[in-house]
PDB file of C-alpha atoms in Angstrom:
ATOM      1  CA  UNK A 241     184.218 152.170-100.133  1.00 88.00           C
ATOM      2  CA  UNK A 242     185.641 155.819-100.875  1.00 87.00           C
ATOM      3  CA  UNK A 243     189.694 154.648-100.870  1.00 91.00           C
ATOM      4  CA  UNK A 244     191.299 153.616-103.892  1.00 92.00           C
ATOM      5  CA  UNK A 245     192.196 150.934-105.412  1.00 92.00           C
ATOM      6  CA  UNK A 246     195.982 151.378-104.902  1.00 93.00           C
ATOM      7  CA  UNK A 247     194.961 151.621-100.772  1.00 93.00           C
ATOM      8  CA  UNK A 248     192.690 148.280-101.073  1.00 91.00           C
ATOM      9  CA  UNK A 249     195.482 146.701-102.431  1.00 94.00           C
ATOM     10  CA  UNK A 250     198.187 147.692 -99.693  1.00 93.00           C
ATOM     11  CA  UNK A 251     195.631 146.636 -96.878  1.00 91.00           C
ATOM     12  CA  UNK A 252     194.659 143.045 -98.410  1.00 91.00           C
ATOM     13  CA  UNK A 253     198.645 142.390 -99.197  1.00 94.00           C
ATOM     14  CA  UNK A 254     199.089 143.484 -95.595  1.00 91.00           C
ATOM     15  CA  UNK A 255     201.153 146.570 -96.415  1.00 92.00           C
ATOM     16  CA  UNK A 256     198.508 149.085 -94.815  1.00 91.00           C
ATOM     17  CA  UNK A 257     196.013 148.843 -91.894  1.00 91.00           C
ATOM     18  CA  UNK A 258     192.852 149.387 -92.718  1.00 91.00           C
ATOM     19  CA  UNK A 259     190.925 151.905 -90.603  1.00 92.00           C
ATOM     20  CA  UNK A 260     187.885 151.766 -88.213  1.00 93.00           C
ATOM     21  CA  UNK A 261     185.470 153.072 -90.873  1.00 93.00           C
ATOM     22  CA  UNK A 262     187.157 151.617 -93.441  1.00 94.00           C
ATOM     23  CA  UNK A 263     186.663 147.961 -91.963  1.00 94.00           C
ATOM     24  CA  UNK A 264     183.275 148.331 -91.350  1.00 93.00           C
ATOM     25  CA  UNK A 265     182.406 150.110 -95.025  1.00 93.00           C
ATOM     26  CA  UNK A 266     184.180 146.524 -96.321  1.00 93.00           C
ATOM     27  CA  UNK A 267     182.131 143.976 -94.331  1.00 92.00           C
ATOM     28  CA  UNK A 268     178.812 146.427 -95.433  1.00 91.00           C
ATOM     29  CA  UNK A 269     179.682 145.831 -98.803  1.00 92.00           C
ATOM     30  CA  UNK A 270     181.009 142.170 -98.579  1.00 91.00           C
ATOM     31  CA  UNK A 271     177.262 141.655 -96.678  1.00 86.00           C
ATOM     32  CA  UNK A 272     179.492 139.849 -93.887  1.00 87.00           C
ATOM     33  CA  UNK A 273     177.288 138.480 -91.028  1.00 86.00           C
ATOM     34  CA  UNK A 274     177.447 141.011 -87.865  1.00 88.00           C
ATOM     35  CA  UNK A 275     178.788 138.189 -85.817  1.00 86.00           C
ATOM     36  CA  UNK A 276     181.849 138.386 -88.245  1.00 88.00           C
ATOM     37  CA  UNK A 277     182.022 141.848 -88.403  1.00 90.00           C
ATOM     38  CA  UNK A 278     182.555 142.144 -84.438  1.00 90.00           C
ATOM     39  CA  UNK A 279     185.097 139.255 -85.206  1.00 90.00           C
ATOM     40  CA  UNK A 280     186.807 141.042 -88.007  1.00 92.00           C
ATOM     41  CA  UNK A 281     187.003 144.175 -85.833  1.00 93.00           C
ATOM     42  CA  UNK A 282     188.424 142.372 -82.753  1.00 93.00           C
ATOM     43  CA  UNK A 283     191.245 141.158 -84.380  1.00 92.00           C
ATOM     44  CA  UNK A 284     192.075 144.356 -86.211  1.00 92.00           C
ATOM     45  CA  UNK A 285     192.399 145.942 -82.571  1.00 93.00           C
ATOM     46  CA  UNK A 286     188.878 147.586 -82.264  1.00 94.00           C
ATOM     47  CA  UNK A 287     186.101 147.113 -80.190  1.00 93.00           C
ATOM     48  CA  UNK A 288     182.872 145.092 -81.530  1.00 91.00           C
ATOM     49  CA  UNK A 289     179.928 147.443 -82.654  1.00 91.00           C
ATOM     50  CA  UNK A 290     176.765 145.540 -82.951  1.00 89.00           C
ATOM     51  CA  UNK A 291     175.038 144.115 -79.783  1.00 87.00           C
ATOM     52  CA  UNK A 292     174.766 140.504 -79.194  1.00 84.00           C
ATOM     53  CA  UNK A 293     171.864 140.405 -76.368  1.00 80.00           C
ATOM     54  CA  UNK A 294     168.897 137.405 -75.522  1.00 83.00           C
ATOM     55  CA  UNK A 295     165.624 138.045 -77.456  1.00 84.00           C
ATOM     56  CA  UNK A 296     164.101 138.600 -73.841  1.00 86.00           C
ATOM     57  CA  UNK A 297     166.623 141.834 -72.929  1.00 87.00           C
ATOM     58  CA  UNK A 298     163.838 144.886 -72.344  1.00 88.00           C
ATOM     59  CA  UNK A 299     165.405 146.683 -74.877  1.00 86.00           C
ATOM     60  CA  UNK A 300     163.843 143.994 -77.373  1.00 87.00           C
ATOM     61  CA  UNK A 301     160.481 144.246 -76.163  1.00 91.00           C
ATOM     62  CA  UNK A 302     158.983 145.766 -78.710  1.00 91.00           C
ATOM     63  CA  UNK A 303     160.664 143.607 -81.522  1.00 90.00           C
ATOM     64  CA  UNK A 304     159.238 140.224 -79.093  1.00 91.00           C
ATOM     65  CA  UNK A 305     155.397 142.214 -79.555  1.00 93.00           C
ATOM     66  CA  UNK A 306     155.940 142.345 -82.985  1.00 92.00           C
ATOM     67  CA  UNK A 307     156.860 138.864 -83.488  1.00 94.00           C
ATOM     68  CA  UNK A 308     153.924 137.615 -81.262  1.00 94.00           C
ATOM     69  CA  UNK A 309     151.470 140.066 -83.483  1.00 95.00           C
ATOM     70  CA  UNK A 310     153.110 138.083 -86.748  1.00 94.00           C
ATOM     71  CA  UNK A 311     152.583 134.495 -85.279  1.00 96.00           C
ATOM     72  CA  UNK A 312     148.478 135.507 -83.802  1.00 96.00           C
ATOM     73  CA  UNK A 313     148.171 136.854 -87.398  1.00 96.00           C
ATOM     74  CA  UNK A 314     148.748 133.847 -89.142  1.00 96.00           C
ATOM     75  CA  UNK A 315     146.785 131.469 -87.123  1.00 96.00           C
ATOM     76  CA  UNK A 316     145.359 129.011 -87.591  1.00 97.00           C
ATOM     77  CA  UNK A 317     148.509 128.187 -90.310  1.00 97.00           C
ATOM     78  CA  UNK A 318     151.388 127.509 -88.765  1.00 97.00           C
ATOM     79  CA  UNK A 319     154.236 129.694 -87.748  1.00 98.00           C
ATOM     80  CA  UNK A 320     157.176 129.832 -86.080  1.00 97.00           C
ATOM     81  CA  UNK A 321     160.181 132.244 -85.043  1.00 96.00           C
ATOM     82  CA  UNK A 322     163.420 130.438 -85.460  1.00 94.00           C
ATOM     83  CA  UNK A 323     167.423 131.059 -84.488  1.00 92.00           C
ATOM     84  CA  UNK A 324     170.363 130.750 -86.867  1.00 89.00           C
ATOM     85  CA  UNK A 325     170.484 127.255 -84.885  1.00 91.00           C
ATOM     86  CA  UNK A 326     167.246 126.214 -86.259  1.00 94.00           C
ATOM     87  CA  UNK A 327     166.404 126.514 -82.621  1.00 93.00           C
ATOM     88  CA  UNK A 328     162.368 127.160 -82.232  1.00 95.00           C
ATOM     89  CA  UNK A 329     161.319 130.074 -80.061  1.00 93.00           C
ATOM     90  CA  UNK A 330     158.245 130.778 -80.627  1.00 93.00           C
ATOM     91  CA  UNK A 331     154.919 128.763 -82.041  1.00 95.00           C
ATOM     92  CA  UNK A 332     151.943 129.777 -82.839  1.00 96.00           C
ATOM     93  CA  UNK A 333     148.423 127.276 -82.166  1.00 96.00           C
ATOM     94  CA  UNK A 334     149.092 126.264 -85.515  1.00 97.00           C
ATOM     95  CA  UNK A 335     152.624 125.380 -85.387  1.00 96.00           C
ATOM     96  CA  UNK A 336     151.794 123.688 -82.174  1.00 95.00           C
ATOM     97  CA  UNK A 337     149.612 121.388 -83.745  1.00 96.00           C
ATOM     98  CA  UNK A 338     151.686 120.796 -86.604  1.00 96.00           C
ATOM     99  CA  UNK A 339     154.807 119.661 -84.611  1.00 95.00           C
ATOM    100  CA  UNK A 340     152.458 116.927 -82.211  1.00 94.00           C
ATOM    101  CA  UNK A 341     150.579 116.153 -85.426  1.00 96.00           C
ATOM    102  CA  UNK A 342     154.031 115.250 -86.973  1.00 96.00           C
ATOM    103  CA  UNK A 343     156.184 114.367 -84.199  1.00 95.00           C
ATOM    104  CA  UNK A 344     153.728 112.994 -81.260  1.00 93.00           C
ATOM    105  CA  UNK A 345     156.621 112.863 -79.042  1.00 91.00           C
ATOM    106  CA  UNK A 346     157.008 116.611 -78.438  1.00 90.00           C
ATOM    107  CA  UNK A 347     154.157 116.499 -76.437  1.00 85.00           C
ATOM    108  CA  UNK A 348     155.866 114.828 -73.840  1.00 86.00           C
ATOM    109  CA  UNK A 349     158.711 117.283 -73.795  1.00 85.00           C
ATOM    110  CA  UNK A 350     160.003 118.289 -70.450  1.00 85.00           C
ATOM    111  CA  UNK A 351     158.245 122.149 -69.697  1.00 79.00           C
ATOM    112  CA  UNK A 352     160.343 124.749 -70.999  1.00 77.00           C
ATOM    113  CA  UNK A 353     162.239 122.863 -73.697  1.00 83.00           C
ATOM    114  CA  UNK A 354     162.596 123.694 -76.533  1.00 86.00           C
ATOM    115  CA  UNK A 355     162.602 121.959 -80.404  1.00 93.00           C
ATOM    116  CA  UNK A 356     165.551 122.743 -82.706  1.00 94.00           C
ATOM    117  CA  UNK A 357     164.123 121.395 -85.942  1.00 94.00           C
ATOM    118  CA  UNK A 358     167.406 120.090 -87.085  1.00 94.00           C
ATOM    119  CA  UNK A 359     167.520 117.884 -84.349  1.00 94.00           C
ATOM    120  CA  UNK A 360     163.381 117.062 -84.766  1.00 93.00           C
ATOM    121  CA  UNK A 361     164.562 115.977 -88.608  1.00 94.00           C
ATOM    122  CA  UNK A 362     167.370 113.860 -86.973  1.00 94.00           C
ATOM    123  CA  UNK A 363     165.408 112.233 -84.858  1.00 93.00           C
ATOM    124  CA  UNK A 364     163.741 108.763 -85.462  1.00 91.00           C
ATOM    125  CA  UNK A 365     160.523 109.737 -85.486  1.00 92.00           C
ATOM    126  CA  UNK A 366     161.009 113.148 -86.653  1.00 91.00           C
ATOM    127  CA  UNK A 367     158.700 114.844 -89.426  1.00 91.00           C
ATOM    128  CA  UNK A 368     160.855 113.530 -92.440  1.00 92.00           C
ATOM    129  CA  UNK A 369     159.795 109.926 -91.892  1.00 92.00           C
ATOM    130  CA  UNK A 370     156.241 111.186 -92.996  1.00 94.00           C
ATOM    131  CA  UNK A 371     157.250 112.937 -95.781  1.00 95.00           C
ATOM    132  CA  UNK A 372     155.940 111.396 -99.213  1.00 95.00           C
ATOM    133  CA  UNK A 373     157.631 113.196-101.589  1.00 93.00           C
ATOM    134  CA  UNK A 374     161.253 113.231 -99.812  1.00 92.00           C
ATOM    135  CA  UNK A 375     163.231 112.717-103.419  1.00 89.00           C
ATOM    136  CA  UNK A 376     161.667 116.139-104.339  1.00 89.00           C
ATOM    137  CA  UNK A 377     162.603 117.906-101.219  1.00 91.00           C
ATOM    138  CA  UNK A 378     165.459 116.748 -99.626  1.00 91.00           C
ATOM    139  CA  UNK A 379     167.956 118.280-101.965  1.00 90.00           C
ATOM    140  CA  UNK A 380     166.171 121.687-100.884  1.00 89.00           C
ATOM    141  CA  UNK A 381     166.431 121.157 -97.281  1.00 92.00           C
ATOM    142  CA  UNK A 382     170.122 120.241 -97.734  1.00 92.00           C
ATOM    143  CA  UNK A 383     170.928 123.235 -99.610  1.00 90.00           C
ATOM    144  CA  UNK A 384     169.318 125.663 -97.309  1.00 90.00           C
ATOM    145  CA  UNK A 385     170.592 124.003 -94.339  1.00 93.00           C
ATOM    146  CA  UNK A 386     174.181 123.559 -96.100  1.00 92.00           C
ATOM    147  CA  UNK A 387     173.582 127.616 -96.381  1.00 89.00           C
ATOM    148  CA  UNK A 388     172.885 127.994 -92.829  1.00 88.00           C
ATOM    149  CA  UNK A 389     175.745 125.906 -92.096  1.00 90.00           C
ATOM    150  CA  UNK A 390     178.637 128.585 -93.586  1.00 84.00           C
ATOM    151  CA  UNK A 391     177.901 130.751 -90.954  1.00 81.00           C
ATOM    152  CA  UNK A 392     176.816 128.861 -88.034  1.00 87.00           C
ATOM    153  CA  UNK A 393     179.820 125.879 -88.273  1.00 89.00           C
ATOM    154  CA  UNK A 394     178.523 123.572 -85.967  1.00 92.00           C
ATOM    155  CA  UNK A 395     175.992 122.964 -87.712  1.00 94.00           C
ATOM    156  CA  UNK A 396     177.512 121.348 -90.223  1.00 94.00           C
ATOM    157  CA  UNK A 397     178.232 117.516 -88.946  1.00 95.00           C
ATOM    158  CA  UNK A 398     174.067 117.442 -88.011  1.00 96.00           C
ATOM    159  CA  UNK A 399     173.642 118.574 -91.546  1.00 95.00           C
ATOM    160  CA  UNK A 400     175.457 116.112 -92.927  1.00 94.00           C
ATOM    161  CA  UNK A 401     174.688 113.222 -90.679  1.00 95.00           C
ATOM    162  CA  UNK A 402     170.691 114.221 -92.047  1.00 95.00           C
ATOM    163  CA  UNK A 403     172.130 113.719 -95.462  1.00 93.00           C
ATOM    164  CA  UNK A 404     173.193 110.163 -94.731  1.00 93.00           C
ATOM    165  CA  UNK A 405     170.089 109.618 -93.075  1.00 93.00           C
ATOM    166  CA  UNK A 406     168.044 110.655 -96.222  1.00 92.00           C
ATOM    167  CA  UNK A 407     170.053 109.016 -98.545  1.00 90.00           C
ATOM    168  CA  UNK A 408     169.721 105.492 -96.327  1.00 90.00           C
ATOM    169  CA  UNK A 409     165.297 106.176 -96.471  1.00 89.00           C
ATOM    170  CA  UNK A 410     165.696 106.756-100.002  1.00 88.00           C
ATOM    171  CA  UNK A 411     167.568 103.675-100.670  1.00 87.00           C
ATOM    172  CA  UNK A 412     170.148 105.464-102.620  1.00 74.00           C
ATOM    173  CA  UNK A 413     173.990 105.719-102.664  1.00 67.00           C
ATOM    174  CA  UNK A 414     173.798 109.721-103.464  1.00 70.00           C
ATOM    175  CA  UNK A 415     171.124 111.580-103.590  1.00 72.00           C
ATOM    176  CA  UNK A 416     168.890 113.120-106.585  1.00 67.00           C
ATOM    177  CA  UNK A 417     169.795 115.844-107.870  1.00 68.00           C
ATOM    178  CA  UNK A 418     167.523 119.135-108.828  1.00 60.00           C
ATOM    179  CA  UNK A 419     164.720 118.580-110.273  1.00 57.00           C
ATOM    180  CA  UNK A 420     164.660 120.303-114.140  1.00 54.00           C
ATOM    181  CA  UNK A 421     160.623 120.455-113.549  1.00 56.00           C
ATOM    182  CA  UNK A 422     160.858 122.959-110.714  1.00 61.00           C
ATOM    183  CA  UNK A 423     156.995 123.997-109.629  1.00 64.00           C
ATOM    184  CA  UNK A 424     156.610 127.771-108.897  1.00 76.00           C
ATOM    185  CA  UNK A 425     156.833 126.908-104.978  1.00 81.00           C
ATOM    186  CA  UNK A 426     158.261 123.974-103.299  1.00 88.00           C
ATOM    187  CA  UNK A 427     155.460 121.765-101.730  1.00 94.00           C
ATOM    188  CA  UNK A 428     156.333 119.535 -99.209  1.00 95.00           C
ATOM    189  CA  UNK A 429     153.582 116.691 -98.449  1.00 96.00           C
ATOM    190  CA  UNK A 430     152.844 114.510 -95.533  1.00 97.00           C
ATOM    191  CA  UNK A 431     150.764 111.281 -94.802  1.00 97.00           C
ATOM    192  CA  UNK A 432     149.086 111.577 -91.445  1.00 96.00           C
ATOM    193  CA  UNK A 433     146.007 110.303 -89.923  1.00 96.00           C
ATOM    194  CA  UNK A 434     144.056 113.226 -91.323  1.00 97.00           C
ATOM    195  CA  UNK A 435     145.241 112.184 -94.913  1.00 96.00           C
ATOM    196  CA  UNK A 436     147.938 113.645 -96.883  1.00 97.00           C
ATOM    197  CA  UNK A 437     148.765 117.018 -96.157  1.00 97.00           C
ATOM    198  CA  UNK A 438     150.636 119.353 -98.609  1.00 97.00           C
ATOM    199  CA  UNK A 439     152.306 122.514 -97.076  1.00 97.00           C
ATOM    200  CA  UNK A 440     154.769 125.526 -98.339  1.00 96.00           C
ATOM    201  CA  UNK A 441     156.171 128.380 -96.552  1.00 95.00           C
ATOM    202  CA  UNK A 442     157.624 132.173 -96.554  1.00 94.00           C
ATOM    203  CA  UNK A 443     160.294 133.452 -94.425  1.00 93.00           C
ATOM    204  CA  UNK A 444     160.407 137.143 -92.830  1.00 92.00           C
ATOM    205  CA  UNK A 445     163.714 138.656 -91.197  1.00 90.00           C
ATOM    206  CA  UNK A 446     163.990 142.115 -90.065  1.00 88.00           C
ATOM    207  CA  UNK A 447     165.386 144.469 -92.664  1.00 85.00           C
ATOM    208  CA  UNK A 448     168.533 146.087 -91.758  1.00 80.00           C
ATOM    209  CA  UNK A 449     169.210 144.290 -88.245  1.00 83.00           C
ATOM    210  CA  UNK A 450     171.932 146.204 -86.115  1.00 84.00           C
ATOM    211  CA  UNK A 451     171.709 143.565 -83.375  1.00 87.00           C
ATOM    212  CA  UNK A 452     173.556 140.547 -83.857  1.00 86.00           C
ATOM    213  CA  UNK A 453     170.286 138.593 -82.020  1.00 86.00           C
ATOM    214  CA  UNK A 454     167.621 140.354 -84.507  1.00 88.00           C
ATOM    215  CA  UNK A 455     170.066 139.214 -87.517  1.00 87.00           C
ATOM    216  CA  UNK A 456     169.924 135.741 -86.790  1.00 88.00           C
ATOM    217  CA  UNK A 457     165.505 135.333 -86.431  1.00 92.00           C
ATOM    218  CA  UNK A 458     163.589 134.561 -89.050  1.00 93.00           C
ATOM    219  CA  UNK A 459     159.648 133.933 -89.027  1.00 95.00           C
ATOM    220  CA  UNK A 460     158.744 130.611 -91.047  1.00 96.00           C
ATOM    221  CA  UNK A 461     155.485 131.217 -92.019  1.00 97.00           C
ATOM    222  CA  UNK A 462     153.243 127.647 -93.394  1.00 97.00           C
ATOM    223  CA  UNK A 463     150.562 127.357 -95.919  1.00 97.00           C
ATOM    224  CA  UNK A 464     148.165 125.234 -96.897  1.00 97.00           C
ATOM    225  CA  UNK A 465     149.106 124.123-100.738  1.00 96.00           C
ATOM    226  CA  UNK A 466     145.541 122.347-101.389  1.00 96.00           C
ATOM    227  CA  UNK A 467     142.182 122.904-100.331  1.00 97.00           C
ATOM    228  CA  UNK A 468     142.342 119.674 -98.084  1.00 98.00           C
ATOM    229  CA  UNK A 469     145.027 121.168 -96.092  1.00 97.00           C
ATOM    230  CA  UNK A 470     143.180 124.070 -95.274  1.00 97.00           C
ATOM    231  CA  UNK A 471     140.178 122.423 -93.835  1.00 97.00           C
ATOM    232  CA  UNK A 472     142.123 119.897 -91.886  1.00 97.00           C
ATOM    233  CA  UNK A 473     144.265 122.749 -90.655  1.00 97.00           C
ATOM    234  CA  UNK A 474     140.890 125.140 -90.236  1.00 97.00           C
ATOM    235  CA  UNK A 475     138.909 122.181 -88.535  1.00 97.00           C
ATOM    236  CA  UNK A 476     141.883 121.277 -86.141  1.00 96.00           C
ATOM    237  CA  UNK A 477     143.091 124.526 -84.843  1.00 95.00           C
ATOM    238  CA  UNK A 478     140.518 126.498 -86.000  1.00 78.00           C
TER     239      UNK A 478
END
């Protein structure tokens, strides 16, 4: 951070302020999300540095064409730009057909609102009560969503209200741990009308965000993990 060691030690005992630059060089190294950083600044007594706009500002527009050029891209797959909140905000055809295909009831959602995919996995009929191989996965969901969780807080009693929920499908008082025989890619599988259906997926985010917005997307990106996928996805959406 360019300051000693003596200096680090008088600001984090309290002794010394730390400066502007000198703040900001320690949340860059500490990888602190920008939403803390602005925090972190307010309450030393400076003002915020990183934007926190809508994804539909004009000053995005070109980040909202490259998003849209990601999802067309990937079609007839699925894929989907999410929040920090696990809030969906944009689908592709193939996500489209992947949510009705797994959750009929978002269909009939009101025009104009939205799916957070926590709540979709909370919900009665949400995709996990098709899952067939929900022992292997659910520990992964957790974990991710457990990450999530440490820097968007209210998430966390939806997280763990999921966990119960799991553990009551699986029959089980706690649930499994890791798996020692981990395949090279998690596969989660489905039983639908179409047969079973076996998917993975890849997440993009935007490399070296300085918008508080932009540091919160990522891009979920779905694949087909058999060759029965693929035509059922090809043949569907196609």
């Amino acid at each position: 951070m360019g300051v000693s060691q003596r200096h680090v030690s008088f600001v984090e005992s309290g002794r010394a302020q730390p400066s502007r630059e000198l703040l900001l060089a320690w949340l860059q190294e500490l990888q602190a999300p920008l939403a803390l950083r602005n925090v972190a600044l307010q309450q030393a007594g400076f003002a915020p540095v990183y934007r926190d706009g809508e994804l539909s500002d004009a000053v995005l527009a070109p980040v909202r064409e490259a998003l849209g050029r990601l999802l067309v891209a990937h079609d007839p797959m699925p894929a989907m730009v999410m929040d920090a909140a696990w809030n969906v905000l944009q689908m592709n055809r193939g996500a489209q057909w992947m949510a009705q295909t797994l959750m009929p009831w978002t269909a009939h959602l009101p025009p104009g609102q939205g799916i957070n995919l926590l709540d979709a996995m909370l919900h009665p009929d949400g995709m996990t009560r098709l899952m067939t191989n929900l022992e292997e996965v659910a520990p992964a969901i957790l974990a991710h969503l457990r990450d999530d969780a440490a820097v968007v807080p209210e998430l966390l009693p939806r997280v763990e209200l999921l966990a119960t929920q799991m553990q009551k499908r699986l029959g089980k008082k706690s649930l499994p741990p890791w798996p020692r025989q981990m395949a090279p890619v998690l596969t989660t599988r489905f039983s639908t009308e179409h047969g079973e259906l076996a998917f993975f997926s890849m997440f993009s985010t935007f490399g070296t965000p300085q918008d508080i917005t932009l540091a919160s997307l990522r891009v979920e990106h779905v694949f087909a993990a058999d060759e029965h996928t693929r035509t059922v996805v090809a043949a569907q959406v196609g």
